Coordinates of C-alpha atoms and ligand atoms in Angstrom, one line a residue:
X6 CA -16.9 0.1 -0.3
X7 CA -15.7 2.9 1.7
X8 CA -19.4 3.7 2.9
X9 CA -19.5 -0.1 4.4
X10 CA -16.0 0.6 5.9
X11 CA -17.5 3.8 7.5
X12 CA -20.8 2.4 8.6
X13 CA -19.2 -0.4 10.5
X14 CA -16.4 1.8 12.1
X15 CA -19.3 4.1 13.0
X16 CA -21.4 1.2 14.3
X17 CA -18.6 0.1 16.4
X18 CA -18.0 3.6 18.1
X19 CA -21.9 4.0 19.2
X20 CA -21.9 4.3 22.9
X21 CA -18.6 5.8 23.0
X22 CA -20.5 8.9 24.8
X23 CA -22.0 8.8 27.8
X24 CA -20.7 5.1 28.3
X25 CA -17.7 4.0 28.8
X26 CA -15.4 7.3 29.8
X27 CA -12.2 5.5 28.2
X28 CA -11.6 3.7 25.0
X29 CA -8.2 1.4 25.6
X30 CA -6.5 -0.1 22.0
X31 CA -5.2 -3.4 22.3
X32 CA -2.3 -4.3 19.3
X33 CA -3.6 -1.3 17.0
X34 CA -2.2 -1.8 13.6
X35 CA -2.8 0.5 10.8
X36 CA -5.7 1.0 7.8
X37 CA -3.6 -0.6 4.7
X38 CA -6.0 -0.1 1.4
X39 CA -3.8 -2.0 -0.6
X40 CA -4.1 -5.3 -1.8
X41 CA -1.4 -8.0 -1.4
X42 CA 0.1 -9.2 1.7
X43 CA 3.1 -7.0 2.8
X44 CA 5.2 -6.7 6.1
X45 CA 2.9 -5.2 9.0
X46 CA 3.1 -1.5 8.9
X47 CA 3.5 -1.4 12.4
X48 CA 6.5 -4.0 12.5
X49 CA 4.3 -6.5 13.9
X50 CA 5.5 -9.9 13.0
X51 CA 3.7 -11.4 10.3
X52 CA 2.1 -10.5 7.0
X53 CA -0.7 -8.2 6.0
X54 CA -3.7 -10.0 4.2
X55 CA -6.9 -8.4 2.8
X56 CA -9.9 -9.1 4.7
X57 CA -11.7 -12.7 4.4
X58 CA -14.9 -11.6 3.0
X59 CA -13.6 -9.4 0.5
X60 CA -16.0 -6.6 1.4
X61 CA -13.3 -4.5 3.7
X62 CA -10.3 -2.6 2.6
X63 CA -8.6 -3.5 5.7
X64 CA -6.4 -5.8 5.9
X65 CA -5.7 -8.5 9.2
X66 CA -2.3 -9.0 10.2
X67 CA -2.3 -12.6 9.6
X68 CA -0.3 -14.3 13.2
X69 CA 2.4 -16.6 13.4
X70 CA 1.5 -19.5 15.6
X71 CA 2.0 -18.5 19.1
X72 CA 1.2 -14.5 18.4
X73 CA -1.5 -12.8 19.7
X74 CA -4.2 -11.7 16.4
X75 CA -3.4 -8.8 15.6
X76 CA -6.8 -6.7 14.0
X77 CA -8.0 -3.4 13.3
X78 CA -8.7 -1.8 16.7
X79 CA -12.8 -2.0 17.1
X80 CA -15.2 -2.3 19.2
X81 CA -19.0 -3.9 18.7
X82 CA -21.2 -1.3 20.2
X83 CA -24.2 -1.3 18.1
X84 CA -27.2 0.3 18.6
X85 CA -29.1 -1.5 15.8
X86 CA -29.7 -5.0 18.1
X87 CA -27.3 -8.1 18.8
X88 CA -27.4 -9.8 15.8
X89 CA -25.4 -7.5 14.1
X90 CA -23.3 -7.4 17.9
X91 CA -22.1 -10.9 17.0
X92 CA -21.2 -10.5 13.3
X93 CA -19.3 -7.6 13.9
X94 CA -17.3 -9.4 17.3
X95 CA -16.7 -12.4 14.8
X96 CA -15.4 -9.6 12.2
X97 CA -12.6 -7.9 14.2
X98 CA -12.8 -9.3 17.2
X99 CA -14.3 -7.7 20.4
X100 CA -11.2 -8.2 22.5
X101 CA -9.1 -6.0 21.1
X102 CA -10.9 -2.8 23.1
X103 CA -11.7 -2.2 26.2
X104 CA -14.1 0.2 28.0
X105 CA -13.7 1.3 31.1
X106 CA -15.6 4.0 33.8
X107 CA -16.4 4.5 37.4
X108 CA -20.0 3.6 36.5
X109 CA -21.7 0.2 35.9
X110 CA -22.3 -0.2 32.2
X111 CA -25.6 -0.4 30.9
X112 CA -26.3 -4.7 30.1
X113 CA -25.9 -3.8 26.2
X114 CA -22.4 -2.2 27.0
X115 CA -21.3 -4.8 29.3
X116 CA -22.3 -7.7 27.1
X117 CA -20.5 -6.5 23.8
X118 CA -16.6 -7.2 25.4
X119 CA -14.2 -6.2 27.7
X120 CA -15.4 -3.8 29.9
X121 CA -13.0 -2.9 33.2
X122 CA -13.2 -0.3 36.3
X123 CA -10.6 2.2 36.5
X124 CA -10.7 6.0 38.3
X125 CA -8.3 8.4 35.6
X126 CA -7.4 9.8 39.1
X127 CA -5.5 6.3 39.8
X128 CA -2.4 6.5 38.0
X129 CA -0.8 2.7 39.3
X130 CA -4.1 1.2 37.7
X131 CA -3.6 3.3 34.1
X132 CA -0.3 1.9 33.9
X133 CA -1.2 -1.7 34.7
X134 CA -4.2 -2.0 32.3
X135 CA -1.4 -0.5 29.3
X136 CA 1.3 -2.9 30.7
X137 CA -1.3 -6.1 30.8
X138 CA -2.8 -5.3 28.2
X139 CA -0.4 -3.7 25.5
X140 CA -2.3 -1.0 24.9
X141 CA -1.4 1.2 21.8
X142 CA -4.4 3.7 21.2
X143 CA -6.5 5.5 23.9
X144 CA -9.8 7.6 23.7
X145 CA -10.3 10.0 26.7
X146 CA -13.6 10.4 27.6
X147 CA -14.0 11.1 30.8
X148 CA -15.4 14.9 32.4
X149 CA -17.6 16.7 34.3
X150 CA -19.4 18.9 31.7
X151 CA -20.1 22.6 31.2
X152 CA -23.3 22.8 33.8
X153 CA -22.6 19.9 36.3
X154 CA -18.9 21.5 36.6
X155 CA -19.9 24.9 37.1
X156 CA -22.2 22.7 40.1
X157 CA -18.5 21.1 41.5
X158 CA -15.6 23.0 40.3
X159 CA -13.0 21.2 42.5
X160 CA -14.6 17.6 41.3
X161 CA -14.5 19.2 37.5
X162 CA -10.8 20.8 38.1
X163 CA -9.8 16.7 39.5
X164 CA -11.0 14.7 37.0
X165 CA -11.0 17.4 33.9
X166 CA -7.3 18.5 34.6
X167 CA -5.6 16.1 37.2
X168 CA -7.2 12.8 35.0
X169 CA -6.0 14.7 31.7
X170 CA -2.4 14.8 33.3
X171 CA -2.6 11.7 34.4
X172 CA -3.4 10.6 30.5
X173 CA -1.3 12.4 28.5
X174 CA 1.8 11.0 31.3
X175 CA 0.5 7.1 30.5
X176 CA 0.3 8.2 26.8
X177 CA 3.4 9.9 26.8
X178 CA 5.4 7.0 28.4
X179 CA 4.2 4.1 26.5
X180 CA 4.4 5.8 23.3
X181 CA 0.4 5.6 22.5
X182 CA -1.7 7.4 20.2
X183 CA -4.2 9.7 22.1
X184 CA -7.2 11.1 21.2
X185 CA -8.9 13.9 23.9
X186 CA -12.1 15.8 23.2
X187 CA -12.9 19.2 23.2
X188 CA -15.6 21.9 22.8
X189 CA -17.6 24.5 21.7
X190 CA -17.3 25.3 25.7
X191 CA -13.5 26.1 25.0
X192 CA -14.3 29.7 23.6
X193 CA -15.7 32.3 25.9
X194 CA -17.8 35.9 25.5
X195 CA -14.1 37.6 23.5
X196 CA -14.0 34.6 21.1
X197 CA -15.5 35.5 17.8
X198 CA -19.1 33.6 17.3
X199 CA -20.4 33.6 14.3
X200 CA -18.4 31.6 12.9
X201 CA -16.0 30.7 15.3
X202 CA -12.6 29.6 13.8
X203 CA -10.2 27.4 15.3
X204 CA -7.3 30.0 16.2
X205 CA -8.9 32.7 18.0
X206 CA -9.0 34.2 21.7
X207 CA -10.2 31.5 23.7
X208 CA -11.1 32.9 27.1
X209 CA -13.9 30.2 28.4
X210 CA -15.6 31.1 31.2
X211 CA -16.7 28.2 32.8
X212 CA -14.2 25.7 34.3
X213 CA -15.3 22.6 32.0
X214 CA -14.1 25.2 29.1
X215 CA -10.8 26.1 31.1
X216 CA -9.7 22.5 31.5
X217 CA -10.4 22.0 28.0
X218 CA -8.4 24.4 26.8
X219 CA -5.4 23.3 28.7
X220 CA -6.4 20.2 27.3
X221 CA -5.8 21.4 24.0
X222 CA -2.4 23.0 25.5
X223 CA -0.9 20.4 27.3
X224 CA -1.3 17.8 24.5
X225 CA 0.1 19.7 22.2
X226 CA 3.2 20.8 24.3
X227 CA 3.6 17.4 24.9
X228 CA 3.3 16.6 20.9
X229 CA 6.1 19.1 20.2
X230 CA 8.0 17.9 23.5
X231 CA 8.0 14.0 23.6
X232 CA 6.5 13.3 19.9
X233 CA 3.1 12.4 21.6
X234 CA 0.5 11.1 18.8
X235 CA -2.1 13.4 20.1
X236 CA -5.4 14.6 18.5
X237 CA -8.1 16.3 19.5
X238 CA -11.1 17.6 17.7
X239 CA -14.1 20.5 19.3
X240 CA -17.1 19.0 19.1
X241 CA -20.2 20.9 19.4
X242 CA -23.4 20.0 21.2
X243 CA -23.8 15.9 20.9
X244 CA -27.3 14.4 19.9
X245 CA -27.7 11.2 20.5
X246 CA -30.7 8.5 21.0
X247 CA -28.7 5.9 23.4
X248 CA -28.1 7.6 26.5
X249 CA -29.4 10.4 28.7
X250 CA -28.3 14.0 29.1
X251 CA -24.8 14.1 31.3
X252 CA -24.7 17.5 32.9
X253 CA -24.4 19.8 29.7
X254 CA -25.4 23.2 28.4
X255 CA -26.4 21.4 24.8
X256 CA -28.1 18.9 26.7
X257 CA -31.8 20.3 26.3
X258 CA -30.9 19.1 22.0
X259 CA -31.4 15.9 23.4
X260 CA -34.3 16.1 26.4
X261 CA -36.4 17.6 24.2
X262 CA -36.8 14.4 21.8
X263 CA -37.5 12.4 24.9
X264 CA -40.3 14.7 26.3
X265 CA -41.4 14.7 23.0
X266 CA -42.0 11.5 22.7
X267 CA -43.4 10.3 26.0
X268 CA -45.3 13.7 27.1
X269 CA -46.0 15.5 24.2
X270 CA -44.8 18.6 25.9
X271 CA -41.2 20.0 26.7
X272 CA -39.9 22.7 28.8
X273 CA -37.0 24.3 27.2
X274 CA -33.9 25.9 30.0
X275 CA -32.4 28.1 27.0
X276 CA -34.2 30.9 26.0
X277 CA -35.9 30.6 22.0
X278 CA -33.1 32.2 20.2
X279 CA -30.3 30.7 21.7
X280 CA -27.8 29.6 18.6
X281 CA -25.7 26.6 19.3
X282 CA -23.3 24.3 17.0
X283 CA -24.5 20.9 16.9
X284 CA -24.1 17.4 15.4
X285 CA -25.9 14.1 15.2
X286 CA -23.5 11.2 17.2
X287 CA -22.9 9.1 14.6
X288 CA -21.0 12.4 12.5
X289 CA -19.3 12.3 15.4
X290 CA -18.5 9.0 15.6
X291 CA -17.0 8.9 12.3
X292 CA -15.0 12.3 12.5
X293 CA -13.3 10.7 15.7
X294 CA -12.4 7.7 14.0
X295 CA -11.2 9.6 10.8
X296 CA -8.9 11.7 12.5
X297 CA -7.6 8.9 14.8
X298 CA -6.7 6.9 11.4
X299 CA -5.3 10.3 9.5
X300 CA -2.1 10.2 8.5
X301 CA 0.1 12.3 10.3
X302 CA 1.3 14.4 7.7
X303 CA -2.2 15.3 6.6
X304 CA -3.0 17.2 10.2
X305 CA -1.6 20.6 10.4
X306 CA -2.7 21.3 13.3
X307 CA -3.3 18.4 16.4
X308 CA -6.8 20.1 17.8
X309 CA -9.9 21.0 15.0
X310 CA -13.0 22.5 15.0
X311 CA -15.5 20.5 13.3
X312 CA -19.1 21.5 12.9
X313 CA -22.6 19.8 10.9
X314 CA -25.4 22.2 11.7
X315 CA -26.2 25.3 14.0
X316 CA -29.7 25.6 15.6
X317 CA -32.0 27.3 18.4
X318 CA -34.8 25.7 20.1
X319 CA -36.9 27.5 18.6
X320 CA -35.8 26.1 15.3
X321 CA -35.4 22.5 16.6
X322 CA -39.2 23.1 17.7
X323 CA -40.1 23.6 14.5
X324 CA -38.6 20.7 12.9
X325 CA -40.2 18.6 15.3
X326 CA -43.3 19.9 15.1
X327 CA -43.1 19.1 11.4
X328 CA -43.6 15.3 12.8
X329 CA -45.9 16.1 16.2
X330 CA -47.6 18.9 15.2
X331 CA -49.4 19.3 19.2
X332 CA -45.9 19.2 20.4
X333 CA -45.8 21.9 23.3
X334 CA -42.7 24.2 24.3
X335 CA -42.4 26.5 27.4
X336 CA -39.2 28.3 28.0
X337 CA -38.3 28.1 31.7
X338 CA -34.9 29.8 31.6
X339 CA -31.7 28.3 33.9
X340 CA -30.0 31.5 34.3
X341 CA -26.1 29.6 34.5
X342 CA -27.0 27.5 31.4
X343 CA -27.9 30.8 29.6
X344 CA -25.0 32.5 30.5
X345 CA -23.1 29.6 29.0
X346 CA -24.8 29.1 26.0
X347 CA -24.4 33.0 26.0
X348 CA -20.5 32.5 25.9
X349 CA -20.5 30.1 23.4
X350 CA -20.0 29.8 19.5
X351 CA -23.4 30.0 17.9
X352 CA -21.6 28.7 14.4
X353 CA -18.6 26.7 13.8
X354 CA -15.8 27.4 11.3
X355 CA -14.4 23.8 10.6
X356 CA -13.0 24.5 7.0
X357 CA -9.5 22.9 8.3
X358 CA -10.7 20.0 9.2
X359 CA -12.5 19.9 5.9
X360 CA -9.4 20.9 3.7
X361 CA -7.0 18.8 5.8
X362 CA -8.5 15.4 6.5
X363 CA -11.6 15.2 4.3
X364 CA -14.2 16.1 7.3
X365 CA -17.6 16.4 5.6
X366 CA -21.2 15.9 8.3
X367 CA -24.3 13.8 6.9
X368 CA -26.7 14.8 9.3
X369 CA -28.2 18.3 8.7
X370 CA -31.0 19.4 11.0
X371 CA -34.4 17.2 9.2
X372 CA -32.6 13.8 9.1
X373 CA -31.3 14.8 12.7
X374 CA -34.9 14.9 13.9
X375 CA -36.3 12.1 11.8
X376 CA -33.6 9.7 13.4
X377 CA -34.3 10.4 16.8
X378 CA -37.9 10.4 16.2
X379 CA -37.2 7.1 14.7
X380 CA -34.8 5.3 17.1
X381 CA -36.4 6.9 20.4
X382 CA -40.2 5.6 18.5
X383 CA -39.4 2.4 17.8
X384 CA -38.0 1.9 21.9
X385 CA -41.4 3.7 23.4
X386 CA -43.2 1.0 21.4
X387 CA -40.8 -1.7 22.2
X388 CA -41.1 -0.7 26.2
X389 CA -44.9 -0.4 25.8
X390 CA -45.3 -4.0 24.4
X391 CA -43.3 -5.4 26.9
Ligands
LIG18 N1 -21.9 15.3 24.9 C1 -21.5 16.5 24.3 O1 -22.4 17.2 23.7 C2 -20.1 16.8 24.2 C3 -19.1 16.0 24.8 N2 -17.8 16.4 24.7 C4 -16.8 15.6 25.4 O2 -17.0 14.2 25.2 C5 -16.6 13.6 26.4 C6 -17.8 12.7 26.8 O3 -18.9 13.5 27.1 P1 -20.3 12.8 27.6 O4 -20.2 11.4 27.3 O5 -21.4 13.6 27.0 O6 -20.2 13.1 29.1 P2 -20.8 12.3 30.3 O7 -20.9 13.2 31.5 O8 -22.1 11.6 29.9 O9 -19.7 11.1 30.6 C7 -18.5 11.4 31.3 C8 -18.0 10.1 31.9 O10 -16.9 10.4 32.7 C9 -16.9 9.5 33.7 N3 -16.0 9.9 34.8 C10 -16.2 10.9 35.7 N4 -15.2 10.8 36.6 C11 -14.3 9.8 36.3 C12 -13.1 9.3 36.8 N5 -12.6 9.8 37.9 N6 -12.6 8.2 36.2 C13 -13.1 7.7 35.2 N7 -14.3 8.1 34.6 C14 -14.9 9.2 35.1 C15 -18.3 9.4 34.1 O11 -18.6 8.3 34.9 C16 -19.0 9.4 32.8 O12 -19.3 8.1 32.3 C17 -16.2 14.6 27.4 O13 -14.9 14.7 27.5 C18 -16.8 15.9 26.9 O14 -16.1 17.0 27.2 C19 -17.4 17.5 24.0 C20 -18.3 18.3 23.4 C21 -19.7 18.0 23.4
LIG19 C1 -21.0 21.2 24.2 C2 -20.5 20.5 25.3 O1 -19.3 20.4 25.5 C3 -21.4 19.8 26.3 N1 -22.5 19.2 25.6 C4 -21.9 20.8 27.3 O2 -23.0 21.4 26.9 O3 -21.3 21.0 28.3

């Protein structure tokens, strides 16, 4: 039962990268695995009922005539097709989270719910989508990453540090819980690298890693100073089917599949041997949603490492070539990215998040590259019959 819960919260969180840049909560209420109806955990009027079909061990907060549903905070981002789009909006309700960004959303994001414009540099318009909307959670997505910041550090330094205060402020003041991402990118060349644990020097040397780590900082000051429900976890390099590459160091992980796949041939901007942390999306999706939905008194710390599997592109070569045996790699090396990827962990300690909130990856490197193969296959064949 818990695998269904977690395939459908994981469903619901696809797109979260590279889409929308921020995840608003409407009326949040709280996992509650018992069964029996009982008052609403988050004093919402009205009583907690387990879940129509039986098959969830969530329960619905069942509303008084006159109150606004309130449901586990969701949203119906699927990359699996819209059938399953509609079951899931019936199940817990697409309204109850919006998306938002500065860019137009691709049709499938736009279609699944609420979807609104809003700049994280315009404070007046944060506040009025919490007010109107009684916000409670909020994802922070939005940044310029390691390469594309390094390309415009004043635009990286706005959005990545003036955005974050503008967050954690909006967070702070109408009591919400807040989750920010980090990085691998928030260690530098004095960090320890293999493995890299999460209390260490962090000296970053790129500003995409500096903001982070005031990221980290900041939310936690204002955790210990206003009783701020933030969390944070380091991800490492992202690998996912759904979108294209946004400006990162990690970024050839996830070029290389396409290339793959419509030439046959790839050229590679990190040398062979570069080590990097990385993880498959939908472990990421999951560990996001785990920690959001932790209790508090299981985190020790607010900001975690977590890791799945640590590769070079030389390796990831070889596991594709497993599948595409004529695939072809050059190495045409981008001397910033290198330098980066240089500075970075090449392993990941994450044995915190694993002791404290249960963190445990299901992608390992083969059934990474099998699923890309097969998602990023089945839409080249899609495309081509159309
Ligand atoms: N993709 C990865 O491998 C990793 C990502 N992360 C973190 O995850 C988050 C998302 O990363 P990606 O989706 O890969 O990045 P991305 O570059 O694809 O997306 C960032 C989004 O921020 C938006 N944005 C930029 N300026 C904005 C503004 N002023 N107001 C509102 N939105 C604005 C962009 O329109 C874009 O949709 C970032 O915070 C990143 O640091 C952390 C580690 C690894
Ligand atoms: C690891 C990251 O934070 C990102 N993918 C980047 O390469 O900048």
């Amino acid at each position: 039962r818990q695998g269904s819960i977690n395939s459908l919260k994981l469903q619901a969180f696809q797109l979260f990268l590279r889409a929308p840049s921020t995840i608003w909560y409407r009326n949040a209420c709280y996992q509650n695995p018992q069964q029996g109806s009982q008052a609403c955990p988050a004093q919402h009027p009205g009583l907690w009922l387990p879940a129509s079909d039986g098959g969830c061990a969530y329960h619905q907060l069942l509303p008084p005539a006159g109150h606004i549903g309130c449901k586990l905070p969701l949203c119906v981002f699927l990359r699996n097709g819209p059938s399953q789009g509609s079951n899931h909006r019936k199940r817990f309700g697409k309204n109850n989270v919006i998306l938002s960004d500065i860019r137009k959303p691709p049709n499938n994001v736009f279609h699944s719910g609420p979807f609104i414009y809003s700049d994280i540099l315009d404070y007046k318009n944060l506040r009025e989508i919490v007010v109107n909307n009684r916000i409670t959670w909020l994802v922070h997505y939005s940044a310029l990453l390691s390469a594309v910041g390094e390309a415009n550090v004043a635009l990286a330094r706005s959005v990545n540090i003036t955005g974050l205060h503008n967050i954690l402020d909006i967070a702070a003041e109408h009591g919400l819980r807040l989750f920010v991402p980090s990085t691998i990118g928030a260690f530098g060349p004095s960090s320890p690298r293999n493995p890299t644990p999460d209390m260490c020097v962090q000296r970053p040397r790129t500003i995409y890693g500096v903001s982070k780590v005031h990221a980290e900082l900041m939310g936690e000051y204002y955790h210990h100073r206003y009783g701020l429900d933030f969390r944070c976890l380091r991800y490492p390099g992202i690998i996912s089917a759904d979108t294209m590459p946004g400006g990162g160091t990690t970024d050839y992980a996830v070029q290389i599949f396409h290339d793959a796949i419509k030439t046959g041939k790839f050229d590679c901007n990190l040398r062979p041997d570069s080590r990097l942390p990385m993880m498959y999306i939908d472990d990421c999706l999951r560990a996001t949603l785990e920690v959001m939905e932790a209790p508090a008194d299981t985190l020790s710390m607010r900001t975690y490492n977590i890791n799945a599997m640590s590769f070079t592109p030389e390796e990831l070569a070889q596991e594709l070539r497993k599948q595409m045996p004529e695939l072809e790699v050059t190495y045409n090396i981008d001397p910033v990215r290198q330098a980066i990827a240089d500075s970075w962990p090449m392993n990941f300690d994450d044995s915190n998040a694993r002791k404290d909130w249960g963190w445990k990856h299901d992608y390992d490197l083969p059934e990474l590259v099998q699923t890309m193969l097969n998602y990023l296959g089945v839409e080249t064949r899609m495309a081509q019959a159309n």
